[in-house]
PDB file of C-alpha atoms in Angstrom:
ATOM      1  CA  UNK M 214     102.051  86.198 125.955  1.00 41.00           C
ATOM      2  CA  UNK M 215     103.372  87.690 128.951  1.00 47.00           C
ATOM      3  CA  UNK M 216     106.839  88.103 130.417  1.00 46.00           C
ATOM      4  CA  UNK M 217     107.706  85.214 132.692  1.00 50.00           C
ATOM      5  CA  UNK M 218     109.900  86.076 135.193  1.00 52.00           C
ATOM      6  CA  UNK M 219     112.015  83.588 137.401  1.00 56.00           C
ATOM      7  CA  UNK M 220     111.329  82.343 140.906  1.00 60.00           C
ATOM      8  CA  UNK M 221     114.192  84.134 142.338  1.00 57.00           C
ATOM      9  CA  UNK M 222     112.857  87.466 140.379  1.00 58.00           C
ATOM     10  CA  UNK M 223     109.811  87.091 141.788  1.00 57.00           C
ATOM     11  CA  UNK M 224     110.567  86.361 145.371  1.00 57.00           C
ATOM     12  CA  UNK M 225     113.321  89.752 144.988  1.00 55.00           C
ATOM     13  CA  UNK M 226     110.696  92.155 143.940  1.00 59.00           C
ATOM     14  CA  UNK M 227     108.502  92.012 146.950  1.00 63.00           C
ATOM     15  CA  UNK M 228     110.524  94.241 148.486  1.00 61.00           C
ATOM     16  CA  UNK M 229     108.881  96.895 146.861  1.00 54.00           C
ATOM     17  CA  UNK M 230     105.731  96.480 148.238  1.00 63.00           C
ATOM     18  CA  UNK M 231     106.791  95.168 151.942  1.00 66.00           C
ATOM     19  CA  UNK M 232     105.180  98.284 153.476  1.00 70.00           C
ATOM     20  CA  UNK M 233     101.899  97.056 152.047  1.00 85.00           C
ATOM     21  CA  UNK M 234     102.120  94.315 154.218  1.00 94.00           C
ATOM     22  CA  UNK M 235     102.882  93.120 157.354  1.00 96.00           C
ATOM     23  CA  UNK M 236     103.978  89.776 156.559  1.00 97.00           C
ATOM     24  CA  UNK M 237     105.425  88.373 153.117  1.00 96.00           C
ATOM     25  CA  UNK M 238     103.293  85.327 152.003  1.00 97.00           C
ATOM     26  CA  UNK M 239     104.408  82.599 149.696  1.00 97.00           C
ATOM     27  CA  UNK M 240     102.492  80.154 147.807  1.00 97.00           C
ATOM     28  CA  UNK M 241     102.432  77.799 145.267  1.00 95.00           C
ATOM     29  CA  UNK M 242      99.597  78.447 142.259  1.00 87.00           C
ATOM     30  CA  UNK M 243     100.191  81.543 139.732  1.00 86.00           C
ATOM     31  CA  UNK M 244      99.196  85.372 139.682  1.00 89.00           C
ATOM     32  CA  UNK M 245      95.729  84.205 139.102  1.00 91.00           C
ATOM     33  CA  UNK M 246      94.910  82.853 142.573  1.00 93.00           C
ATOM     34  CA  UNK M 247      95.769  85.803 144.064  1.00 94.00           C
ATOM     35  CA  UNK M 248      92.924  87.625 144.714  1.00 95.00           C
ATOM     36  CA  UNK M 249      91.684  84.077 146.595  1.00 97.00           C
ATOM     37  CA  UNK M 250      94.475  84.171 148.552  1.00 97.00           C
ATOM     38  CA  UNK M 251      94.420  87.816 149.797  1.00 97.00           C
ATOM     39  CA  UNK M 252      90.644  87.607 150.335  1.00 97.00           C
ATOM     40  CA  UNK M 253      90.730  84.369 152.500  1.00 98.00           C
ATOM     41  CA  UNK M 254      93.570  85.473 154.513  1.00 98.00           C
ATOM     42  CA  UNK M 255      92.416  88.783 155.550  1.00 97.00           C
ATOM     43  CA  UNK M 256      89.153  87.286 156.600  1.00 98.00           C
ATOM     44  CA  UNK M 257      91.095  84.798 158.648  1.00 98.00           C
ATOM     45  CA  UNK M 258      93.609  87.431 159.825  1.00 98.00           C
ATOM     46  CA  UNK M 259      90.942  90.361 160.681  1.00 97.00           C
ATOM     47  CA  UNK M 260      90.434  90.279 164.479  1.00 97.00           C
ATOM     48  CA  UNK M 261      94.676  90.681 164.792  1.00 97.00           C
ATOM     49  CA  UNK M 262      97.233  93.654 163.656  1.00 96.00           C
ATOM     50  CA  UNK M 263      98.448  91.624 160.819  1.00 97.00           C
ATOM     51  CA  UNK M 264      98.114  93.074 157.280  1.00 96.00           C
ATOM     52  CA  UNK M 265      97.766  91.143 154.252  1.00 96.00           C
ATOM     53  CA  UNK M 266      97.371  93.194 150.751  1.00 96.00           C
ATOM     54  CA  UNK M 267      99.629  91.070 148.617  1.00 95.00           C
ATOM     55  CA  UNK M 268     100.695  87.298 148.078  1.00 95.00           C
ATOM     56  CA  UNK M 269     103.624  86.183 146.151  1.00 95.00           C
ATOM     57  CA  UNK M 270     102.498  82.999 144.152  1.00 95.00           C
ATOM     58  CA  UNK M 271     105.892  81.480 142.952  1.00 94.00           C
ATOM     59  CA  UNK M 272     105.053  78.382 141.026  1.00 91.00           C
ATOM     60  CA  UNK M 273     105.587  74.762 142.061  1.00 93.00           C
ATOM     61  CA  UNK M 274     106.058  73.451 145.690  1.00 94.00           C
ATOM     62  CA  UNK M 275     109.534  72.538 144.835  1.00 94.00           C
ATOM     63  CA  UNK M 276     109.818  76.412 143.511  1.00 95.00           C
ATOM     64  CA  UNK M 277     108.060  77.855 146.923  1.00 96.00           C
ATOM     65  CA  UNK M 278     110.535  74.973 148.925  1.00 96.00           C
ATOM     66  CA  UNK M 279     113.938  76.334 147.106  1.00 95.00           C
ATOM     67  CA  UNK M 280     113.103  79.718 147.665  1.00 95.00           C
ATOM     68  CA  UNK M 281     112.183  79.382 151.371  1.00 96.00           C
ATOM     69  CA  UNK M 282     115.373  77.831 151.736  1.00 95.00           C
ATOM     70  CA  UNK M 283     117.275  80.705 150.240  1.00 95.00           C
ATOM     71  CA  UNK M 284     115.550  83.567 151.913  1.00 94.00           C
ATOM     72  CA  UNK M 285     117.818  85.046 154.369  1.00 93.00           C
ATOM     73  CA  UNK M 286     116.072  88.573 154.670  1.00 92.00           C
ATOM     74  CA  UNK M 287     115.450  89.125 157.884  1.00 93.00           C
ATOM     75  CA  UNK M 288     111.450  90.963 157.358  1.00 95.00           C
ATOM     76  CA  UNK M 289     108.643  88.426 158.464  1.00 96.00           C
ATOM     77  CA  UNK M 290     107.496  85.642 155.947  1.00 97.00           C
ATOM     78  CA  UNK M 291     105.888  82.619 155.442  1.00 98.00           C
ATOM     79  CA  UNK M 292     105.820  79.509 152.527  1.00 98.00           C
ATOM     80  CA  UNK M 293     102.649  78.482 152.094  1.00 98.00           C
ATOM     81  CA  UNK M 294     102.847  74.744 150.142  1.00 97.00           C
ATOM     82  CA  UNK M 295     100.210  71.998 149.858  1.00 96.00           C
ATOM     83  CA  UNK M 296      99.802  68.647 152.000  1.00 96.00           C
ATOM     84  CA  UNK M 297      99.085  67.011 148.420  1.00 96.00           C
ATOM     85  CA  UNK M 298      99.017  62.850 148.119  1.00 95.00           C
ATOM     86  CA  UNK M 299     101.642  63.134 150.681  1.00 94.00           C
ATOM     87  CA  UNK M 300      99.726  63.192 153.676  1.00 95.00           C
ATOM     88  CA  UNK M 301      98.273  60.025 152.683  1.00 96.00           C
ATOM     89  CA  UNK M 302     101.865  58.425 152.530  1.00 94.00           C
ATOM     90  CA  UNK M 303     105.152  60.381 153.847  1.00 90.00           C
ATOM     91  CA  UNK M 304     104.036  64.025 154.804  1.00 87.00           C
ATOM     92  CA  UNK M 305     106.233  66.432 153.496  1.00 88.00           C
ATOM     93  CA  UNK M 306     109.196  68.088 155.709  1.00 85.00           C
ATOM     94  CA  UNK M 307     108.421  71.096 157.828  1.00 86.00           C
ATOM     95  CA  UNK M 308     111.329  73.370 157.947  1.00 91.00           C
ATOM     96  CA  UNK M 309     111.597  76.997 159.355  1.00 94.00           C
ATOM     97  CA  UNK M 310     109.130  79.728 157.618  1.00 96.00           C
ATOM     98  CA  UNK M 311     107.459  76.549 155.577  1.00 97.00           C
ATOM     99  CA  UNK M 312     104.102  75.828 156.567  1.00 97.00           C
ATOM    100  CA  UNK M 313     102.550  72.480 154.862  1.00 97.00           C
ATOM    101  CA  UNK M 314      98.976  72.372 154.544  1.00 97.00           C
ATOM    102  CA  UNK M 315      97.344  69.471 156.442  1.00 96.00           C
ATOM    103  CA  UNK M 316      94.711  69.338 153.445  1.00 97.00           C
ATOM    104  CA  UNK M 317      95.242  67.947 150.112  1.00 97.00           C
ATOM    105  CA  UNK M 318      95.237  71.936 148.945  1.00 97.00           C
ATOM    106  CA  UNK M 319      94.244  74.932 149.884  1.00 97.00           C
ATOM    107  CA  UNK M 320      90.846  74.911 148.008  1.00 97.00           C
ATOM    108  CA  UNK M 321      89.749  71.778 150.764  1.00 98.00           C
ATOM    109  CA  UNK M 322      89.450  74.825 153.168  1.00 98.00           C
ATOM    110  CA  UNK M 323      86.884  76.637 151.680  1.00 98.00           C
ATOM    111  CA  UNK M 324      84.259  74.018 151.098  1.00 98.00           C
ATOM    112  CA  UNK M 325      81.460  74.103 153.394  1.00 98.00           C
ATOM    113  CA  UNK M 326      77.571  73.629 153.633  1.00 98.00           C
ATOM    114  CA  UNK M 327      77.083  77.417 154.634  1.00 97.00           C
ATOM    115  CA  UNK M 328      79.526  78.747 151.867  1.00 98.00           C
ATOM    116  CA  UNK M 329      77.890  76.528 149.540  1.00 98.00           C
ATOM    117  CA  UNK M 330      74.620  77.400 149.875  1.00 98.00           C
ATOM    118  CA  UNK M 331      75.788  81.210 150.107  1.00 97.00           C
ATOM    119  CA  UNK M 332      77.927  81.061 146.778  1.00 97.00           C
ATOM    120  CA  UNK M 333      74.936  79.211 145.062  1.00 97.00           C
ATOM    121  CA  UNK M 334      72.567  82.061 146.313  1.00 96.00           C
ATOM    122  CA  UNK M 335      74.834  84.935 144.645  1.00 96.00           C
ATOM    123  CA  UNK M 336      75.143  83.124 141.669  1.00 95.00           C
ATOM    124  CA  UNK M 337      72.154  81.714 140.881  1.00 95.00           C
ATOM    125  CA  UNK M 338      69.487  83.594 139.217  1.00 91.00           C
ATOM    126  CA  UNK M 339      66.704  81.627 139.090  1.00 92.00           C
ATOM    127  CA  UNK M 340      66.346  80.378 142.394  1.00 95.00           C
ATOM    128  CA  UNK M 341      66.710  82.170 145.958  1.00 95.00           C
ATOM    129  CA  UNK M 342      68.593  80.344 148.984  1.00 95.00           C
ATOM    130  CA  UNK M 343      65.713  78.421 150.567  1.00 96.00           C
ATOM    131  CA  UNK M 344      64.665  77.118 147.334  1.00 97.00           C
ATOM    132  CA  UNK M 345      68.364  75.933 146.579  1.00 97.00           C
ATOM    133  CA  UNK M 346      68.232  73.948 149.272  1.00 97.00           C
ATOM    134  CA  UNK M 347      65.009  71.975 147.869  1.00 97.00           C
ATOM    135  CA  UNK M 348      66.392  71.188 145.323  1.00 97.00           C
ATOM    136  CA  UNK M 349      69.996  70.317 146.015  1.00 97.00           C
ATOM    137  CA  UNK M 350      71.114  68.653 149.549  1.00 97.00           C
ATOM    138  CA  UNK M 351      75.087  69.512 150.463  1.00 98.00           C
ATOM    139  CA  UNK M 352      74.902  66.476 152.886  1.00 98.00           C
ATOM    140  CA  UNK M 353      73.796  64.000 150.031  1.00 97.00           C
ATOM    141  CA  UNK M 354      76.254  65.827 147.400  1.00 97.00           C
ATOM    142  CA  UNK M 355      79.085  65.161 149.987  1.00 98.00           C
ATOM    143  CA  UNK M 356      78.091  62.298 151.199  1.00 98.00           C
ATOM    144  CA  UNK M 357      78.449  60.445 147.866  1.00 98.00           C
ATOM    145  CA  UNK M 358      81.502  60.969 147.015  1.00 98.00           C
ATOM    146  CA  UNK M 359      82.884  60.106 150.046  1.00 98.00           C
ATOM    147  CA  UNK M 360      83.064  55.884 149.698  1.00 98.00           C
ATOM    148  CA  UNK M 361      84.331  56.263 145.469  1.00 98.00           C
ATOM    149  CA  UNK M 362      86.500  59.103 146.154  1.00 98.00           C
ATOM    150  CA  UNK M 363      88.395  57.802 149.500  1.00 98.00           C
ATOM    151  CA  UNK M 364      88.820  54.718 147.161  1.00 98.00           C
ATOM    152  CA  UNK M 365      90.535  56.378 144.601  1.00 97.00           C
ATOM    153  CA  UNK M 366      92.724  58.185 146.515  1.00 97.00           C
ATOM    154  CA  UNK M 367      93.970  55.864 148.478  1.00 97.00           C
ATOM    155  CA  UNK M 368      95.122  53.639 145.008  1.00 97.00           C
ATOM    156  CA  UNK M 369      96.403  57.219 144.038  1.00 97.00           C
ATOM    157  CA  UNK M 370      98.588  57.505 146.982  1.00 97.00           C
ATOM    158  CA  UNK M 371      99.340  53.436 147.269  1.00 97.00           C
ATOM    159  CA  UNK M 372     100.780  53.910 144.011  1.00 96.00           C
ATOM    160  CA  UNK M 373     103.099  57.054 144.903  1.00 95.00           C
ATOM    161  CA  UNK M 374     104.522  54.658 147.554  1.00 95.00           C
ATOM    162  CA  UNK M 375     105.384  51.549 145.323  1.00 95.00           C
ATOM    163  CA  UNK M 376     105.438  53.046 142.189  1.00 94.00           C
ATOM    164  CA  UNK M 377     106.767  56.719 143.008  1.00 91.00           C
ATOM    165  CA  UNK M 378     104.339  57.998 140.591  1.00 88.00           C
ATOM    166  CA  UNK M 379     100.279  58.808 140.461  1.00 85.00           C
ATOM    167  CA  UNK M 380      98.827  61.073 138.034  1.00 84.00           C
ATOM    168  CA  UNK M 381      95.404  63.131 139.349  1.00 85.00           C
ATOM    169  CA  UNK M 382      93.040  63.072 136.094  1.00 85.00           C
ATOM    170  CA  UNK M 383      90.639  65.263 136.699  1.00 86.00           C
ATOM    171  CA  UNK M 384      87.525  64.767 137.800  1.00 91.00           C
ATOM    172  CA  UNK M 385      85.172  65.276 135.211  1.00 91.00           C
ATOM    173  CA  UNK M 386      86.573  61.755 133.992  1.00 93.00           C
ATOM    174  CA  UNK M 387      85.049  59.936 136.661  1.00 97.00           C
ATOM    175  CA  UNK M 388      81.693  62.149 136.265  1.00 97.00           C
ATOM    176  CA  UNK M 389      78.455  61.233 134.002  1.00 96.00           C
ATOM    177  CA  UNK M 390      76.565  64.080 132.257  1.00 94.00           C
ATOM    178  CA  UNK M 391      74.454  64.785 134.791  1.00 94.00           C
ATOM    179  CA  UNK M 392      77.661  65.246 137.282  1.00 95.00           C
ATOM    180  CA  UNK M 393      77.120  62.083 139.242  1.00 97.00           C
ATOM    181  CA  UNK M 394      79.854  60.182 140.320  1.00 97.00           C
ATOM    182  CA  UNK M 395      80.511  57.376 137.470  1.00 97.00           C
ATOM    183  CA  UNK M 396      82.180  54.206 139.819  1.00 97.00           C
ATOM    184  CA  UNK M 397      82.547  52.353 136.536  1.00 97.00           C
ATOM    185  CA  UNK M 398      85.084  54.700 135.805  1.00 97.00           C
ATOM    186  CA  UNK M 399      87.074  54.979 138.758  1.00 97.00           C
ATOM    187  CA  UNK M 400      86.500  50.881 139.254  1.00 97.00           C
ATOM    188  CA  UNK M 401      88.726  50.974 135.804  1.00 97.00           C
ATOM    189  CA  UNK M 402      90.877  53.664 136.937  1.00 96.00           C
ATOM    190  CA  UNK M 403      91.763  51.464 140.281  1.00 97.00           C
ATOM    191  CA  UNK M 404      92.257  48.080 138.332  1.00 97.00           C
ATOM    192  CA  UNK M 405      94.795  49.808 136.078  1.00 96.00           C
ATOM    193  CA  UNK M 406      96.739  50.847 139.483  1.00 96.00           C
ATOM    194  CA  UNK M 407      96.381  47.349 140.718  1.00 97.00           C
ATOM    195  CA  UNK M 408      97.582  45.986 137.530  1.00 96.00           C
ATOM    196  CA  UNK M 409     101.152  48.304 137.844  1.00 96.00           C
ATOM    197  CA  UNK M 410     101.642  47.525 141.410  1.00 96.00           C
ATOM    198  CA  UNK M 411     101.414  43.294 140.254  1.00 95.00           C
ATOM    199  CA  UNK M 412     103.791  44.531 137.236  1.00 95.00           C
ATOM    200  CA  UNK M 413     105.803  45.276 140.020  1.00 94.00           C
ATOM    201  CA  UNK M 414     105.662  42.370 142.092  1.00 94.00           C
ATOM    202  CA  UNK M 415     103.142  42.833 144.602  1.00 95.00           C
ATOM    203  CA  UNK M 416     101.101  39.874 145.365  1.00 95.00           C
ATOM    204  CA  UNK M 417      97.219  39.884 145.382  1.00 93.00           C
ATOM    205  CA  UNK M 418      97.445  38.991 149.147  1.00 96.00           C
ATOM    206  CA  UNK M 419     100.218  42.093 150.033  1.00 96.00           C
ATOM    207  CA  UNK M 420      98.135  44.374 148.148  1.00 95.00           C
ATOM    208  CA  UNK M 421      94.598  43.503 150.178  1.00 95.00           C
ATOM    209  CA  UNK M 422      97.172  43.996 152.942  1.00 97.00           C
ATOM    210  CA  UNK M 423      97.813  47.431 152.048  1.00 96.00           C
ATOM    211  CA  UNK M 424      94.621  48.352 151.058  1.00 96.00           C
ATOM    212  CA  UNK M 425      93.342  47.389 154.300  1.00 97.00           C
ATOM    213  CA  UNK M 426      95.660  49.099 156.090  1.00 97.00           C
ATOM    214  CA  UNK M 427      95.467  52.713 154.409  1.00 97.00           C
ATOM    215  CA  UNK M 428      91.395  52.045 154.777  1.00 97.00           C
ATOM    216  CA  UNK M 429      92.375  52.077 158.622  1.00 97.00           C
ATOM    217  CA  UNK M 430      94.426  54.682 158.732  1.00 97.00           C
ATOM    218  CA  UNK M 431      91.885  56.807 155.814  1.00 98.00           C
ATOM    219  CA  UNK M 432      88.098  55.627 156.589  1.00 98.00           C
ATOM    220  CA  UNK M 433      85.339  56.769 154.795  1.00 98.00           C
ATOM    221  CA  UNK M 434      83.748  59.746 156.087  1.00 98.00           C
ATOM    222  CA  UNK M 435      83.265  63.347 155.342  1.00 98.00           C
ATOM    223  CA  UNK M 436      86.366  64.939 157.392  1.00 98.00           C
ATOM    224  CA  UNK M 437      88.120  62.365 155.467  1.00 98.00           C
ATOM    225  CA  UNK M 438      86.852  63.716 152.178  1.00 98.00           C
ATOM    226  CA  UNK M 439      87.788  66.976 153.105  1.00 98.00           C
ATOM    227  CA  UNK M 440      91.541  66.481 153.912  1.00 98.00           C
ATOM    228  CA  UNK M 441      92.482  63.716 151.547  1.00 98.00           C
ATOM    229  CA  UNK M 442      90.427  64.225 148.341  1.00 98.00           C
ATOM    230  CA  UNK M 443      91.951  67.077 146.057  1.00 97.00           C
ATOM    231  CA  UNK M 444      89.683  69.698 147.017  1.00 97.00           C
ATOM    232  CA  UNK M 445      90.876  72.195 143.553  1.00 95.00           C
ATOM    233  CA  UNK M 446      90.806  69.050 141.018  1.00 95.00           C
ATOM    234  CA  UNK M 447      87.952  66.543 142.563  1.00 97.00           C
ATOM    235  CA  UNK M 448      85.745  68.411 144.887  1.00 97.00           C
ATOM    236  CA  UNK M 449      84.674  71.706 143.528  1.00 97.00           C
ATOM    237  CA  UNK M 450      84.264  70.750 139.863  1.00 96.00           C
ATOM    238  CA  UNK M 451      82.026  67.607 141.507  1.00 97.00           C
ATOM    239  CA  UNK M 452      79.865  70.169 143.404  1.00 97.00           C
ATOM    240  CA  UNK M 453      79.617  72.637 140.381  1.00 96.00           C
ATOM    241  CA  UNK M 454      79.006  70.060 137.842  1.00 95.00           C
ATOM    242  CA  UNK M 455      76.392  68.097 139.706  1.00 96.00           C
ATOM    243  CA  UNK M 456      74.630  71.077 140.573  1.00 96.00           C
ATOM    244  CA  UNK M 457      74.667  73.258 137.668  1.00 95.00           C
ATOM    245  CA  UNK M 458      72.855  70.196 136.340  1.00 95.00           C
ATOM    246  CA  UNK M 459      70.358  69.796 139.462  1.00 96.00           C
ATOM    247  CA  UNK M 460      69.686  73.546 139.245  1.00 96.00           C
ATOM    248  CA  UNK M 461      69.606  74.007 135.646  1.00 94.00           C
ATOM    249  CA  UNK M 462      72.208  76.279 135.547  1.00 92.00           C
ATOM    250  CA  UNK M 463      75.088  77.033 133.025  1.00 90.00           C
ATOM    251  CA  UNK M 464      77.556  79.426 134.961  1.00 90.00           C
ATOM    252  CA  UNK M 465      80.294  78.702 132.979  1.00 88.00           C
ATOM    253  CA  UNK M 466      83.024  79.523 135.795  1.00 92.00           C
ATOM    254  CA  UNK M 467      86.404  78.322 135.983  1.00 91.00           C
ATOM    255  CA  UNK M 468      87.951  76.400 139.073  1.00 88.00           C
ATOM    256  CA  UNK M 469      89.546  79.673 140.312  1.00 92.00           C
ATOM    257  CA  UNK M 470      86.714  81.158 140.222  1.00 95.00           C
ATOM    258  CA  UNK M 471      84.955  79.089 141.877  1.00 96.00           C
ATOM    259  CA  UNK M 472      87.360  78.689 145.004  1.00 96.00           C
ATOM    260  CA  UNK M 473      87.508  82.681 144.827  1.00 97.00           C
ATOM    261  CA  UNK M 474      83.182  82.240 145.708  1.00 97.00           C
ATOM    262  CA  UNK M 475      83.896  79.800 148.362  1.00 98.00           C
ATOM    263  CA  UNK M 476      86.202  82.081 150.147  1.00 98.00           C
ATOM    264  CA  UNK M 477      84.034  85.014 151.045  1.00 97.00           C
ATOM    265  CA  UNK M 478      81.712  82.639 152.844  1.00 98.00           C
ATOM    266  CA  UNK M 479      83.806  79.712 153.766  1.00 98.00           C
ATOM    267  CA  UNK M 480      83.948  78.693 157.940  1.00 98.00           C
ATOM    268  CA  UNK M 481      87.687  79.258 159.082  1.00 98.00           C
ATOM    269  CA  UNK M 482      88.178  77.408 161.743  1.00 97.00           C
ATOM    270  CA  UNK M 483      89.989  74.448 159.883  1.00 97.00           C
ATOM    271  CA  UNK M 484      92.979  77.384 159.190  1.00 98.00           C
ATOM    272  CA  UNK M 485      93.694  77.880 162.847  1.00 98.00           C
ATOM    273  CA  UNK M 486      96.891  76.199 162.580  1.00 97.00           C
ATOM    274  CA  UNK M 487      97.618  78.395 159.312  1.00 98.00           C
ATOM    275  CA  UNK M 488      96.497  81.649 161.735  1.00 98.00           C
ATOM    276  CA  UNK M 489      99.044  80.242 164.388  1.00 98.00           C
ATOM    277  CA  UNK M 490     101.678  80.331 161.833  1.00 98.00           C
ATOM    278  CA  UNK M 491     101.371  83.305 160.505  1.00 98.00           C
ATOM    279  CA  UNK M 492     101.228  85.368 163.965  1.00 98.00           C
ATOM    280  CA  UNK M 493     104.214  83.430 165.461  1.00 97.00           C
ATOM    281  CA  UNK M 494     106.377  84.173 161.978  1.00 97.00           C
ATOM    282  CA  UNK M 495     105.274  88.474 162.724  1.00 96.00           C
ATOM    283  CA  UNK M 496     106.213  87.524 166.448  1.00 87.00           C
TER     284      UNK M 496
END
């Protein structure tokens, strides 16, 4: 095992490698994820001055929160936290040098048609690009998971708001063997929430109330999918399960692995804001 060393450690020794870097970035995740990081940022940062060779994962968002709040060095930076459940309910604070995703997580970013048929293409080596998209259709893989997984997410974040608690179970629970989307499964998982929020007094009436009302302000659809539905925990492992199956393929890669493939390729136009950010925080 490794030496751990604190949040405060951690955030005090980048000042040894400042001049690699134009800007200090802060994010949540561990040393692992940092390759990702670097790699999507200096794709997203290339046409501009700005140089990014390091990131400084510190933990938790309540780690990356504390220590934005007790930086008082005066060299450029920026905290980089999720949107998480929260912007389905009460999105999180903004403060100076914090940026809040406006995406479940980072990894919703990186999910695309093009970068999914380009990861699939490197990886796979059976089958070249054109035949890849034969056999498995991004649209269709997408496009059913949007009604199931909207669902569950909304319950999930219905249940931070009257409960103050929801627990993400990952998403090879609500997946069959062949990595199609198993409703049975979140159908249970949704009448368990709806049993805990009549434990707690809501009526069957005030809950069709507020289901109805986050399906308003949530619908179905596939931008919808992409901001609300955890992109690191739901998305990716439904798009590699379903088709490693479709494509007979047993890659074996982990979930960081996978977002690392997604972000040589990925579009980047949904991290314009993030781009803003970081350029105003050099200004």
């Amino acid at each position: 095992m490794g030496i751990e060393f604190s949040t405060k450690v951690r955030q005090a020794s980048t000042i040894f490698t400042e001049y690699r870097n134009t800007i200090n970035i802060y994010t949540e995740d561990c040393d692992k994820d940092k390759k990702f990081y670097v790699t999507l940022l200096k794709r997203l940062l290339d046409d501009t001055n700005i140089t990014i060779n390091d990131i400084y994962p510190l933990g938790s968002c309540e780690e990356v929160v504390k220590a934005c709040r007790n930086d008082k060095s005066t060299f450029p930076k920026l905290y980089i936290i999720d949107g998480d459940i929260y912007n389905m309910t009460t999105p999180k604070e903004r403060e100076e040098n914090l940026f809040v995703l406006d995406c479940y997580c980072i990894e919703n970013y990186v999910i695309d048609e093009e970068a999914y048929y380009k990861v699939y293409d490197a990886l796979d080596y059976k089958h070249g690009e054109e035949e890849i998209k034969q056999i498995v259709n991004y649209n269709k893989i997408m496009e059913a998971a949007i009604v199931p997984f909207m669902k569950l997410f909304r319950y999930f974040s219905i249940s931070q708001e009257h409960l103050d608690r929801f627990q993400v179970k990952h998403a090879t629970r609500f997946l069959s063997k062949v990595g199609e989307i198993d409703n049975l499964s979140i159908d249970k998982e949704i009448a368990e929430i709806s049993s805990q929020l009549k434990n707690k007094g809501i009526t069957d009436q005030e809950l069709d109330e507020i289901i109805k009302d986050k399906g308003h302000l949530f619908p179905d659809c596939y931008d919808s999918l992409l901001r609300y539905v955890s992109g690191k925990d739901y998305l990716i492992p439904y798009i590699s399960k379903f088709s490693n199956k479709k494509l007979s393929l047993s890659l074996g890669l982990t979930k960081e692995n996978w977002k690392y493939q997604y972000s040589k390729y990925c579009k980047l136009d949904r991290l314009s804001n993030l781009k803003t950010a970081i350029k105003d925080a050099v200004k």
